[in-house]
Tab-separated table of C-alpha atoms in Angstrom:
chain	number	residue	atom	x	y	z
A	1	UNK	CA	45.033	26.790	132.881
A	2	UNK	CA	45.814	28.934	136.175
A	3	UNK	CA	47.840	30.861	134.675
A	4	UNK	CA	44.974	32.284	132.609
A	5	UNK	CA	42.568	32.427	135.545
A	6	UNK	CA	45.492	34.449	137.142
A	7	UNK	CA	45.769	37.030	134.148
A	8	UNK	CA	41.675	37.853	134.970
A	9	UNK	CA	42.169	38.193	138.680
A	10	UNK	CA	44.719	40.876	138.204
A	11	UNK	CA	43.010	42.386	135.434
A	12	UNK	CA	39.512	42.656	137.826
A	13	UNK	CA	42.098	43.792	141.295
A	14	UNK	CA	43.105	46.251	138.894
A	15	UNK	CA	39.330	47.770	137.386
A	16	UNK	CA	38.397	47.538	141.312
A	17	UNK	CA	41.342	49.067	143.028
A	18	UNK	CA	41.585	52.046	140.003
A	19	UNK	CA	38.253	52.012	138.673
A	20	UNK	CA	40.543	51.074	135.153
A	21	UNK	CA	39.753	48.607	133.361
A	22	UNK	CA	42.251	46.984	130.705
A	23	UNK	CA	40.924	45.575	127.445
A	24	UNK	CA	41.548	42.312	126.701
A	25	UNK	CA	41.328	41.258	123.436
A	26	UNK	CA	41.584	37.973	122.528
A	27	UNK	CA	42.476	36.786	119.032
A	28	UNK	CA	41.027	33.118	117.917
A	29	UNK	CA	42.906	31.884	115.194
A	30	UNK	CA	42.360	29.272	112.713
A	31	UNK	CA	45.748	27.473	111.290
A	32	UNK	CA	45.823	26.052	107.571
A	33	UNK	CA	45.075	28.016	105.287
A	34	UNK	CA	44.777	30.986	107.406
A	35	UNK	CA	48.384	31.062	109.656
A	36	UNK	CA	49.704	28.411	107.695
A	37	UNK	CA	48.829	26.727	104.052
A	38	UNK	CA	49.232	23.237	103.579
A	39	UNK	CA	46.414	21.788	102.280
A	40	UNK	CA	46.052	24.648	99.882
A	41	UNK	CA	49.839	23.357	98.174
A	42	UNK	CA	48.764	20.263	98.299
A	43	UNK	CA	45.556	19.614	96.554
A	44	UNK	CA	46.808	22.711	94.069
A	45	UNK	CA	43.998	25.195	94.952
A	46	UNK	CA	46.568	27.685	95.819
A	47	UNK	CA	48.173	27.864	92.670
A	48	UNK	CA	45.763	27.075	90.428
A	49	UNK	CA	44.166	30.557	91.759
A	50	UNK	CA	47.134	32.798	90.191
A	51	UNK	CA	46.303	31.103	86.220
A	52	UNK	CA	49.982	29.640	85.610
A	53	UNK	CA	51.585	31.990	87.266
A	54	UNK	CA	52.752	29.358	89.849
A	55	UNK	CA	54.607	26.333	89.302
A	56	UNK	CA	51.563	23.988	90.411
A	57	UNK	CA	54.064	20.918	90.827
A	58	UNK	CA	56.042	22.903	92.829
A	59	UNK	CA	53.403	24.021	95.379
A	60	UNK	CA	52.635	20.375	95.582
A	61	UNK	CA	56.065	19.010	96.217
A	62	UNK	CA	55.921	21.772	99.125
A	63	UNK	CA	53.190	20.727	101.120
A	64	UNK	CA	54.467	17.072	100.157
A	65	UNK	CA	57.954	18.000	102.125
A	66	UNK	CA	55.969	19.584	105.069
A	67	UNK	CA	53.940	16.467	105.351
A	68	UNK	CA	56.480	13.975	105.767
A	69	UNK	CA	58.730	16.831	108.213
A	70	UNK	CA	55.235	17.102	110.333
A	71	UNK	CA	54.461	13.226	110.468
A	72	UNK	CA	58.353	12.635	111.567
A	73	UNK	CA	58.743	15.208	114.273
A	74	UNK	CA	55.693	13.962	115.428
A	75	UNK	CA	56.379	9.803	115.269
A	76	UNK	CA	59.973	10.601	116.428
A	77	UNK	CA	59.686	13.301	119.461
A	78	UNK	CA	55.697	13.832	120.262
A	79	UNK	CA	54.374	10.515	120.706
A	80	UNK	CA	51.833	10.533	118.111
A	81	UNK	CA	52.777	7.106	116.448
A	82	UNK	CA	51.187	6.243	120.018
A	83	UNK	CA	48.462	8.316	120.901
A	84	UNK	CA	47.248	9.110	117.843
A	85	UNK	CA	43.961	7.897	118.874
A	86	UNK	CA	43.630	9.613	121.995
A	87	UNK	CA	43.186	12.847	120.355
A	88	UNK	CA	42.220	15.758	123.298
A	89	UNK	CA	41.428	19.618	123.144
A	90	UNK	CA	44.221	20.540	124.763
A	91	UNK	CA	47.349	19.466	126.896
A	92	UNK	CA	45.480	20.158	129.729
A	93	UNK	CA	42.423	17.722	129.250
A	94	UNK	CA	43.773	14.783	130.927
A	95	UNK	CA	46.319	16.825	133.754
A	96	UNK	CA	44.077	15.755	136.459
A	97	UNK	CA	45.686	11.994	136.039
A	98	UNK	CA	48.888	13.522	136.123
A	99	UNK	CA	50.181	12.764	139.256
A	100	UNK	CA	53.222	14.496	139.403
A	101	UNK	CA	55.945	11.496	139.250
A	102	UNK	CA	59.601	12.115	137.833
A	103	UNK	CA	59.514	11.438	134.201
A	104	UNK	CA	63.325	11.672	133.799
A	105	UNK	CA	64.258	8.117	133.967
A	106	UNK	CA	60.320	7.152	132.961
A	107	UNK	CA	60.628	4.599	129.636
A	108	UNK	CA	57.783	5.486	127.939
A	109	UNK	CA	57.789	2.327	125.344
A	110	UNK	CA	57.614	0.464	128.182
A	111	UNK	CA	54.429	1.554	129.966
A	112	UNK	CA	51.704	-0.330	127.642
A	113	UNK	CA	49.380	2.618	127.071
A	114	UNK	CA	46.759	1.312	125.659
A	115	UNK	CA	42.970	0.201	125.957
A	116	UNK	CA	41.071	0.422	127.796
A	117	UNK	CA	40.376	4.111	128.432
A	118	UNK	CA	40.848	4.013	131.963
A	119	UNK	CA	42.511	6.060	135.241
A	120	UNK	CA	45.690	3.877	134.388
A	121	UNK	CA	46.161	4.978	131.172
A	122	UNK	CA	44.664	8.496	131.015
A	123	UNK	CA	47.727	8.730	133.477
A	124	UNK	CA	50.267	7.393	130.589
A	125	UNK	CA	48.811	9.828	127.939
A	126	UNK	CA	49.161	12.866	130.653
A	127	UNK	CA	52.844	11.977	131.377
A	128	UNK	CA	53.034	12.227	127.929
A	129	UNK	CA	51.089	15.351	127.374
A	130	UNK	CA	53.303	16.564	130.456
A	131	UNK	CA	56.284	15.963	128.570
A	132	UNK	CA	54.867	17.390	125.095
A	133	UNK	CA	54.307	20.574	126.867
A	134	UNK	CA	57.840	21.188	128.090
A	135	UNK	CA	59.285	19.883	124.039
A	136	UNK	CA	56.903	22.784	122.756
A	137	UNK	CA	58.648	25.532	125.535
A	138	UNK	CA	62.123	24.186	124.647
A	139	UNK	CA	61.458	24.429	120.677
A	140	UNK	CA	62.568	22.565	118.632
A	141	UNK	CA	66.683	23.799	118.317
A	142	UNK	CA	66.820	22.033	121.179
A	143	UNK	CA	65.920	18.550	120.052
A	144	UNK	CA	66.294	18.277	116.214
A	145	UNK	CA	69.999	17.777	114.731
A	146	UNK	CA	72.073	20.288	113.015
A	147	UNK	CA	70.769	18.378	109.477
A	148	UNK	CA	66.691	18.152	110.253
A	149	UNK	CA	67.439	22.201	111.244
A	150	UNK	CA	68.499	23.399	108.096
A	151	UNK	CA	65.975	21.241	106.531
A	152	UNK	CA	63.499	22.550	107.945
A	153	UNK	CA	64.338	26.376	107.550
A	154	UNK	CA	65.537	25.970	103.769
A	155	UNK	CA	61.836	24.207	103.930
A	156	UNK	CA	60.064	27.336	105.707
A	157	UNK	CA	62.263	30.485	103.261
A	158	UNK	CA	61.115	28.122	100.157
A	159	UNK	CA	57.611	28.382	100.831
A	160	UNK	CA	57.617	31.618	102.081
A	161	UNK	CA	59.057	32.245	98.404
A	162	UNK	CA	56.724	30.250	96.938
A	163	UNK	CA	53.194	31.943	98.526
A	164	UNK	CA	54.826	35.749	98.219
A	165	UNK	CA	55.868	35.824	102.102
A	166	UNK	CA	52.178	34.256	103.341
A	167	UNK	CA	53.997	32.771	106.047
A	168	UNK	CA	56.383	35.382	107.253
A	169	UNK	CA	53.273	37.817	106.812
A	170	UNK	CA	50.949	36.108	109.248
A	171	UNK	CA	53.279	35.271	111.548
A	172	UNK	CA	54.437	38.999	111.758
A	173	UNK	CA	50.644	39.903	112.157
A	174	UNK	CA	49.871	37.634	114.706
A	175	UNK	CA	52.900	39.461	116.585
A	176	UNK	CA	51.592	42.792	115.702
A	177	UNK	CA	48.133	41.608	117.434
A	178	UNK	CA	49.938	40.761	120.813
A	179	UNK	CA	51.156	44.295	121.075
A	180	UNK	CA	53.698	46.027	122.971
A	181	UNK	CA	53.140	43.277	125.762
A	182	UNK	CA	52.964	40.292	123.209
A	183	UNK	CA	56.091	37.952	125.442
A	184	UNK	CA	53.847	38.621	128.593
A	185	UNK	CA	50.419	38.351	127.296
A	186	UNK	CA	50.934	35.281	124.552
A	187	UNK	CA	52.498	33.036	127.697
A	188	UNK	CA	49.247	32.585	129.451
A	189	UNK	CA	48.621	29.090	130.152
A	190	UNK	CA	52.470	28.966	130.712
A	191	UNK	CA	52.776	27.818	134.548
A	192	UNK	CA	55.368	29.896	135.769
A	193	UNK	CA	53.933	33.162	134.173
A	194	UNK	CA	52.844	36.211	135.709
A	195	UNK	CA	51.760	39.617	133.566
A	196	UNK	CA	52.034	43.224	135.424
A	197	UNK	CA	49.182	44.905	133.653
A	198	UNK	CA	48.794	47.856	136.378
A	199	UNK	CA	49.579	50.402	134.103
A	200	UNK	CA	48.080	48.456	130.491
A	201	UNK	CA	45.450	50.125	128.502
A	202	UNK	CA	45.261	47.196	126.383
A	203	UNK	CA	45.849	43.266	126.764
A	204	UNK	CA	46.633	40.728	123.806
A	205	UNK	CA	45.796	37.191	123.487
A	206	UNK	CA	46.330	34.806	120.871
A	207	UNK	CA	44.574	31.442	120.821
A	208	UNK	CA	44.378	28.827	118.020
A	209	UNK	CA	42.039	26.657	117.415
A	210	UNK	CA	41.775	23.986	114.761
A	211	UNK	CA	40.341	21.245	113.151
A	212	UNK	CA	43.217	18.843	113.131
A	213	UNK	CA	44.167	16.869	115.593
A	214	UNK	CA	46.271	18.069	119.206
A	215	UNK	CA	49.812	16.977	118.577
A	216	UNK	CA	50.292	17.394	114.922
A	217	UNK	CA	48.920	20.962	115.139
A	218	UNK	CA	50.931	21.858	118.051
A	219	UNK	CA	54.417	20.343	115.701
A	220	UNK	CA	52.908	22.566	113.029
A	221	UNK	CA	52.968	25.617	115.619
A	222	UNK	CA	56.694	25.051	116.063
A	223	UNK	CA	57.672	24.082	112.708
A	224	UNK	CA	55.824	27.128	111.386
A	225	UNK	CA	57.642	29.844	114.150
A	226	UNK	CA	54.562	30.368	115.730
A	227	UNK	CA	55.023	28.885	119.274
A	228	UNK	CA	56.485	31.861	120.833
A	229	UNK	CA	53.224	33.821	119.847
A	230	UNK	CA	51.057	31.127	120.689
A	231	UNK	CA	51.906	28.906	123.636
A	232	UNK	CA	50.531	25.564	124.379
A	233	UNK	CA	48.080	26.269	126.558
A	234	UNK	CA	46.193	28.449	123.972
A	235	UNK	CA	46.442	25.705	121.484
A	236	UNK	CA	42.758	23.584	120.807
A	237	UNK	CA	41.986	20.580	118.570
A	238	UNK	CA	38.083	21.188	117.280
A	239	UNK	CA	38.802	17.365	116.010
A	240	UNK	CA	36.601	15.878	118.053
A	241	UNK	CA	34.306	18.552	119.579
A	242	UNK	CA	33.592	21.024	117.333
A	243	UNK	CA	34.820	25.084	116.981
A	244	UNK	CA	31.711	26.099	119.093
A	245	UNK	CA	32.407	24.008	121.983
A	246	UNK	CA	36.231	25.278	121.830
A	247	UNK	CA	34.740	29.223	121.672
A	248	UNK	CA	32.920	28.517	124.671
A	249	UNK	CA	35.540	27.178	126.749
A	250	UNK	CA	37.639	29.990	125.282
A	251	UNK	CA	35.131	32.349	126.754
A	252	UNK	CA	34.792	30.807	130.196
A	253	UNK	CA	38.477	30.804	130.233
A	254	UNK	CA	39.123	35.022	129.791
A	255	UNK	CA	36.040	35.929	131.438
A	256	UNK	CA	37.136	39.549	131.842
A	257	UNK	CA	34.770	41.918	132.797
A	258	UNK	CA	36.594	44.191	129.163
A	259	UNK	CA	37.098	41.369	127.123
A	260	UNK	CA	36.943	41.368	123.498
A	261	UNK	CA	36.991	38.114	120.879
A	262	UNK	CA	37.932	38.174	117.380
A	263	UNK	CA	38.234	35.166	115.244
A	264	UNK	CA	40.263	35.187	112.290
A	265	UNK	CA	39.992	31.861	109.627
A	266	UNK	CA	38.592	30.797	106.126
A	267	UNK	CA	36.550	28.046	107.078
A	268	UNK	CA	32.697	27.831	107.479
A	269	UNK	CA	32.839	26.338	110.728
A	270	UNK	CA	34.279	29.114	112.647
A	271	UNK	CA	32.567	31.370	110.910
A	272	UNK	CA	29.180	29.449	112.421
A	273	UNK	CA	30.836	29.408	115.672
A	274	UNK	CA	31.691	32.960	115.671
A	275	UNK	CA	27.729	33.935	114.423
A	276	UNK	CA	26.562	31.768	117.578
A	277	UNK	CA	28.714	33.512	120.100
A	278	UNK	CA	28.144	36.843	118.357
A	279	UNK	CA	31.679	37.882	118.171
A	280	UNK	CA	32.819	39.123	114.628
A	281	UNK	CA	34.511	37.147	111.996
A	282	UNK	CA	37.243	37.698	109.951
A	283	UNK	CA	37.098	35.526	106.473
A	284	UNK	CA	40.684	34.992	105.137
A	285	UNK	CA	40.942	34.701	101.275
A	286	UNK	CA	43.919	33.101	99.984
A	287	UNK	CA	43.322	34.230	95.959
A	288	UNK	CA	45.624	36.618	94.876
A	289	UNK	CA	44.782	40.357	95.361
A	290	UNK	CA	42.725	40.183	97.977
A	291	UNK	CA	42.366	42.159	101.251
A	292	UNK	CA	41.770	39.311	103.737
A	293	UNK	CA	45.107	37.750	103.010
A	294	UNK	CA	48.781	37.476	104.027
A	295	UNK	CA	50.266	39.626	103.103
A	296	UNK	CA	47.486	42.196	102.882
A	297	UNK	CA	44.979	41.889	106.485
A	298	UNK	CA	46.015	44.928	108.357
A	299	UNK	CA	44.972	46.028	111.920
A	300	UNK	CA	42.840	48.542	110.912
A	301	UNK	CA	40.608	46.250	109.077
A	302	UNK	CA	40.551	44.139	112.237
A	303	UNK	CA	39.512	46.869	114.399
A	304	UNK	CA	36.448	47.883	111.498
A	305	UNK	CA	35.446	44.046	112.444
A	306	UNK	CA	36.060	44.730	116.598
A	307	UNK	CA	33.980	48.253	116.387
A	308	UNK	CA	31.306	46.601	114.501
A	309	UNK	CA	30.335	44.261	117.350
A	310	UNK	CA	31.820	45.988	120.318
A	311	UNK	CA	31.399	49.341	119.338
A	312	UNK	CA	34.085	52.071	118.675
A	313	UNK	CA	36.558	52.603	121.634
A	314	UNK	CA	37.284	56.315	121.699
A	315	UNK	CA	41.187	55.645	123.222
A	316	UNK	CA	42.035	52.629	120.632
A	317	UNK	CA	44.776	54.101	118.702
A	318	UNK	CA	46.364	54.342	122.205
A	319	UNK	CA	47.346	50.405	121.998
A	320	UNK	CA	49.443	51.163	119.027
């Protein structure tokens, strides 16, 4: 995560050379039923909200379809079949066994990961982390075929049909919180990064953090268009550790001396994280005419929940 760590030292060169300090606000997003739905489709909460004005077989066959593309990409590209029980935070929880070796001619069914949880094989599962990492940066045009590709976006336009442009909404917000900087900003964490933000009034990040497990959730980032918003470094599994322990590491990470958290989800376990680390909550409500949906959650309403906790900033409409 250096790249992150680098983002802060500019920002803090910058409030001590100027006497400027950017804001940085950081965005912590939960992903199903909030980015994404999927669980929603299928256990037929989501349509069983609108009274028979959705096809509830439909919705289920849906998040069936997604299921079975999800558990494939994952079995056939991402290792999961694999290391499905060595669930981690993030990619970069095991990179300290990574010791650097050419993976290009590396035969990976070959290497016996396995028990017991040692320096050996936390070495395998980094490769393979390693190797995850560059799949997510590539996308995934570059490793499906021609047939799983149009699969897959017949897939995405039928359920962004199906849940009145949820998905095409939220991903469009989540660009609309990175801001006129939103390629710079969202590729922290991306090694080869590096963010000129002498003349920025305002920096974006987006993080995710979720309650399924690593790999899965990262294959639902790509599948779902989000990965060049969110980039695999800003991706956490709360799986094993819990939301609060991911919030603090997300703090420690953008330590900024203008930094600014917001998390965005439906769940009550962010929202308990959030209360704990005292930065302000936005509850997403998937039933139909709501506010606090896609599409409906506007910036504005996101700043209300920002001023509330931080305080009005007198030069915000600036970032817009």
């Amino acid at each position: 995560m250096a790249a992150a760590s680098g983002i802060i030292e500019q920002a803090t060169e910058v409030c001590s050379s100027n006497g400027i300090c950017p804001k940085l606000d950081v965005y912590v997003w939960d992903m199903d039923e909030t980015l994404i739905l999927l669980n929603s489709l299928l256990k037929s909460s989501y349509a069983e909200a609108f009274n028979g004005r959705k096809d509830v077989q439909k919705g289920i066959e849906i998040g069936r379809a997604w299921e079975n593309l999800i558990l494939q990409i994952c079995d056939d590209y991402f290792f999961y079949e694999k290391i499905e029980n060595y669930n981690q935070p993030f990619l970069d929880a095991v990179v300290q066994y990574d010791d650097g070796r050419d993976l290009s001619g590396y035969d990976f069914s070959q290497d016996e990961l396995g028990p017991p949880h040692d320096d050996a094989n936390k070495r395998k599962l980094a490769y393979r982390h390693r190797v995850i990492a560059q799949k997510y940066i590539q996308g995934l045009h570059s490793i499906l075929d021609h047939e799983t590709i149009k699969l897959w976006d017949d897939l995405y336009d039928k359920t962004d049909a199906y849940t009145d442009r949820w998905l095409s909404s939220a991903r469009a917000f989540v660009m609309e919180c990175c801001g006129e900087n939103k390629d710079a900003v969202s590729s922290i964490a991306s090694a080869n990064t590096s963010t000129d933000i002498t003349n920025a009034k305002y920096q974006h990040v987006n993080v995710l953090v979720t309650s399924g497990s690593l790999i899965p959730s990262l294959v639902k980032c790509l599948l779902f268009r989000l990965d060049k918003l969110i980039t695999h470094g800003n991706v956490y599994s709360s799986w094993d550790v819990g939301k609060h322990q991911c919030f603090r590491w997300i703090k420690e990470r953008f330590n900024h001396p203008n930094v600014r958290f917001c998390v965005i989800g439906d769940g009550w376990e962010e929202c308990q994280a959030a209360e704990i680390m005292k930065w302000p909550f936005v509850k997403i409500d998937p039933r139909p005419d709501t506010a606090h949906r896609f599409p409906g959650l506007t910036r504005s309403t996101v700043r209300h929940y920002f001023s509330v906790v931080y305080g009005s900033q007198n030069n915000e409409d600036d970032e817009e």
